[in-house]
Amino acid sequence: MLYLNGRFCRAEDAMISALDRGCLFGDGVYEVIPVYSRNPFRLDEHLARLDASLAAISLPNPHTPLQWAELVREVIRLQAYDDQSVYLHVTRGNAGERDFPFPAGVAPTVLINPSPLVTPSPEAKAKGVRAISHADFRWLRCDIKSLNLLPTVLLREAAKQQGCAECLMFRDGMLTEGAASNVFVVKQGVIACPPKNHLILPGITYDLVIELARQHGVPMEVRPVTEAEVRNADELWMTSSTREVLAIVELDGQAVGDGCVGPMARQLDQYYQDFKRTVMRAGKE
């Protein structure tokens, strides 16, 4: 069961107009909320990020935080599975014609679509994954969680064609992020990651990993990271709500460090899994 424009319905019964501006222009934003044991993780933070994305494209938020929370919790309740990935989707609606300027008096399209939460397999955790790299050719407002995901589609497909799990992006010799993840670098026992700005998506899991590192006294630097640092790192990881903390052991066919999952990745993943068990699943955040 999903939610679409004021009603709960089966996916096969949900219909969005072909003239919806999300379909025609990608004129909208989205958010993804991980759910553990039916408890949405950091719901307030995800809704705040959704609100920031809507504000950035001048699309009034159709719901208050309380209304969003009630809808999300009802969608969660209606599913048969406990761990979920809840997708929120808001577009500028159906103006009845294809015209670029914002239409007046048009109701937004609101979709809340859940699916089972799929996290890395034990094998991927134990062995790590491979990645490729590419120039970051996206627009300059990557902090907006926009529906315009064609660059991500192309980069993830390029990674898939080479048997890789992710594509790391560089802009002007600096690391930005993965196509659908944030990226952390380790050198001589110190973790580094790019700061939040308009060139990366402000990840909720990114925030959590930084918090866990600092909480446990692990050396952590949030600063610009060069491409050379990435290619000479002792360890690389990607983080996201579905990838959690996942080690990258090969980049562009070259081993990262010794080509195995490193001790810092194992350590931070253990902190993450402990936090998931004691906090996320207990609904304490």
C-alpha positions in Angstrom: 0.0 0.0 0.0 1.2 3.5 -0.8 -0.1 7.1 -0.5 -1.0 9.2 -3.5 -2.7 12.6 -3.3 -4.8 12.1 -0.3 -5.6 8.4 -0.4 -4.0 5.1 0.4 -4.0 2.6 -2.4 -2.3 -0.4 -4.0 0.6 0.4 -6.3 -1.2 -1.1 -9.3 -4.1 1.3 -8.7 -2.0 4.5 -8.3 -2.0 6.8 -11.3 -0.2 10.1 -12.1 -1.0 12.2 -15.1 1.4 12.1 -18.1 1.2 15.9 -17.9 2.5 16.0 -14.4 5.5 18.4 -14.2 7.5 15.7 -12.4 7.1 13.6 -15.6 7.6 16.4 -18.1 10.4 18.4 -16.4 11.6 16.5 -13.3 10.0 19.5 -11.5 10.0 18.2 -8.0 12.0 16.7 -5.1 12.2 13.5 -3.1 13.3 12.1 0.2 14.1 8.6 1.4 13.6 7.5 5.0 15.0 4.3 6.4 12.8 2.4 8.8 14.0 -0.2 11.3 11.5 -2.4 13.1 8.8 0.0 12.0 10.6 3.0 13.5 11.5 5.8 11.0 15.1 6.9 11.6 15.6 10.6 12.2 12.3 11.5 10.7 12.6 15.1 11.7 15.9 15.5 9.9 14.6 13.9 6.8 11.5 16.1 6.7 13.7 19.1 7.3 15.9 18.1 4.3 12.7 17.7 2.2 11.5 21.1 3.3 14.9 22.6 2.3 14.7 21.0 -1.1 11.2 22.3 -1.7 12.1 25.8 -0.6 15.1 25.7 -3.0 12.8 25.2 -5.9 10.1 27.5 -4.7 7.6 24.8 -4.2 5.4 25.3 -1.1 5.5 22.4 1.3 2.0 20.7 1.0 2.2 19.4 4.6 3.3 20.5 8.0 6.0 18.3 9.7 3.3 16.8 11.9 1.1 15.9 8.9 4.0 14.4 7.1 4.9 12.3 10.2 1.4 11.0 10.5 1.3 10.0 6.8 4.7 8.3 6.9 3.8 6.4 10.1 0.5 5.2 8.5 2.3 4.0 5.4 4.7 2.1 7.6 1.9 0.6 9.5 0.2 -0.7 6.4 3.1 -2.7 5.2 3.7 -6.4 6.0 7.4 -6.0 6.5 9.2 -4.3 9.4 12.4 -2.8 7.8 11.4 -0.3 5.1 12.7 2.3 2.8 10.0 5.0 2.5 10.2 7.2 -0.6 8.6 10.7 -0.5 8.0 12.4 -3.8 6.5 15.9 -4.4 6.1 17.6 -7.8 4.6 20.9 -8.9 1.6 18.9 -10.1 -0.4 18.7 -13.3 -1.0 22.0 -15.1 -2.8 20.4 -18.1 -0.2 21.6 -20.5 3.6 21.5 -21.1 4.9 25.0 -20.4 8.0 25.9 -18.5 7.0 28.7 -16.1 5.4 27.7 -12.7 1.6 27.2 -13.1 -0.7 29.1 -10.8 -3.3 27.4 -8.6 -2.1 23.8 -9.3 -2.1 21.3 -6.5 1.2 19.5 -6.0 1.5 15.7 -6.5 2.4 13.9 -3.3 3.5 10.3 -3.3 4.7 8.2 -0.4 6.0 4.8 -1.6 7.4 2.2 0.7 9.6 -0.8 -0.2 11.6 -3.4 1.8 14.9 -2.0 3.1 17.8 -3.8 1.4 21.2 -3.5 3.1 24.6 -4.9 2.0 25.0 -8.7 2.1 27.4 -10.3 4.7 29.7 -11.1 1.7 29.8 -7.5 0.6 30.5 -6.3 4.2 33.3 -8.9 4.6 35.0 -8.5 1.2 34.1 -4.9 0.2 33.0 -3.7 -3.2 34.6 -2.2 -6.4 34.0 1.3 -7.8 34.9 3.4 -10.8 35.3 7.1 -11.0 34.1 9.9 -13.3 34.1 13.6 -13.6 31.2 15.1 -11.7 29.1 16.5 -14.6 26.0 17.3 -12.5 24.5 20.8 -12.0 25.7 23.1 -9.2 22.9 22.5 -6.8 23.6 18.9 -5.7 22.4 19.8 -2.2 18.8 19.8 -3.6 17.3 16.3 -3.6 15.8 16.8 -7.0 14.0 14.4 -9.3 16.5 15.1 -12.0 18.6 12.0 -11.5 19.8 11.2 -15.1 23.5 11.8 -14.2 23.1 9.3 -11.4 21.3 6.8 -13.7 24.1 7.1 -16.2 27.0 6.8 -13.7 25.4 3.9 -11.8 24.8 2.1 -15.1 28.4 2.6 -16.1 29.5 1.2 -12.7 27.2 -1.8 -13.2 28.5 -2.5 -16.7 32.0 -2.8 -15.1 30.8 -5.1 -12.3 31.1 -2.3 -9.7 28.8 -1.0 -7.0 29.4 2.7 -7.2 30.9 5.6 -9.1 33.0 8.2 -7.3 32.9 11.7 -8.6 35.5 14.4 -8.9 35.1 18.0 -9.7 38.2 20.2 -10.5 40.5 17.7 -8.8 38.4 17.4 -5.7 36.2 14.6 -4.4 32.5 15.4 -4.2 30.6 12.1 -3.5 29.4 8.9 -4.9 26.6 8.8 -7.5 24.3 7.7 -4.7 26.4 7.9 -1.6 28.8 10.0 0.5 32.5 9.0 0.5 35.0 8.8 3.3 38.8 8.5 3.0 41.2 7.1 5.5 45.0 7.8 5.6 47.3 6.8 8.5 44.4 6.3 10.9 42.6 9.6 10.2 39.2 9.7 8.5 38.4 12.6 6.1 35.3 13.6 4.1 34.2 16.6 2.1 32.2 19.3 3.9 28.6 19.9 3.2 28.1 22.5 0.4 26.1 23.0 -2.8 28.2 20.3 -4.5 27.1 17.3 -2.4 23.9 16.0 -0.9 23.8 16.5 2.9 23.4 12.8 3.9 21.7 11.8 7.1 24.0 8.7 7.4 27.0 10.9 6.6 26.1 13.0 9.7 25.7 9.8 11.8 29.0 8.4 10.8 30.8 11.6 11.7 28.9 11.7 15.0 29.9 8.1 15.8 33.6 8.7 14.9 33.8 11.7 17.2 31.8 10.0 20.0 34.3 7.2 20.0 37.4 9.4 19.7 38.3 8.3 16.2 40.3 11.1 14.4 37.9 12.8 12.0 38.4 15.7 9.6 35.6 17.4 7.6 37.5 19.2 4.9 38.1 19.3 1.1 39.6 16.0 -0.1 41.7 15.9 -3.3 41.5 13.2 -6.0 45.1 12.3 -5.2 44.2 11.6 -1.6 41.4 9.3 -2.8 43.7 7.4 -5.1 46.3 7.0 -2.4 44.0 6.3 0.5 44.5 3.4 2.9 40.8 2.9 3.0 37.7 4.2 1.1 34.1 3.8 2.2 30.7 4.8 1.0 27.8 5.6 3.3 24.0 5.9 2.7 20.9 4.7 4.4 20.9 1.5 2.4 24.7 1.0 2.0 25.3 1.9 5.7 29.2 1.8 6.0 30.5 -0.2 3.0 34.2 -0.5 2.2 35.4 0.2 -1.4 38.5 -2.1 -1.9 39.1 -1.3 -5.6 38.9 1.9 -7.6 39.3 2.0 -11.3 40.9 -1.5 -11.3 43.5 -0.5 -8.6 43.5 -1.9 -5.1 42.6 0.5 -2.3 45.3 0.0 0.4 45.9 -3.7 0.6 42.8 -4.5 -1.3 40.9 -5.7 1.8 38.3 -4.2 4.1 40.4 -2.0 6.4 40.3 -1.8 10.2 38.7 1.6 10.3 35.8 0.5 8.1 35.2 -2.5 10.3 35.4 -0.3 13.4 32.9 2.3 12.2 30.6 -0.3 10.8 30.5 -2.0 14.2 29.7 1.3 15.8 27.0 1.8 13.2 25.5 -1.7 13.7 25.5 -1.2 17.5 23.7 2.1 17.1 21.2 0.6 14.7 20.4 -2.2 17.2 20.2 -0.1 20.3 18.8 3.2 19.0 17.4 2.9 15.5 15.4 -0.2 16.1 14.3 1.0 19.5 12.9 4.2 17.9 15.0 6.4 20.2 15.7 8.9 17.3 
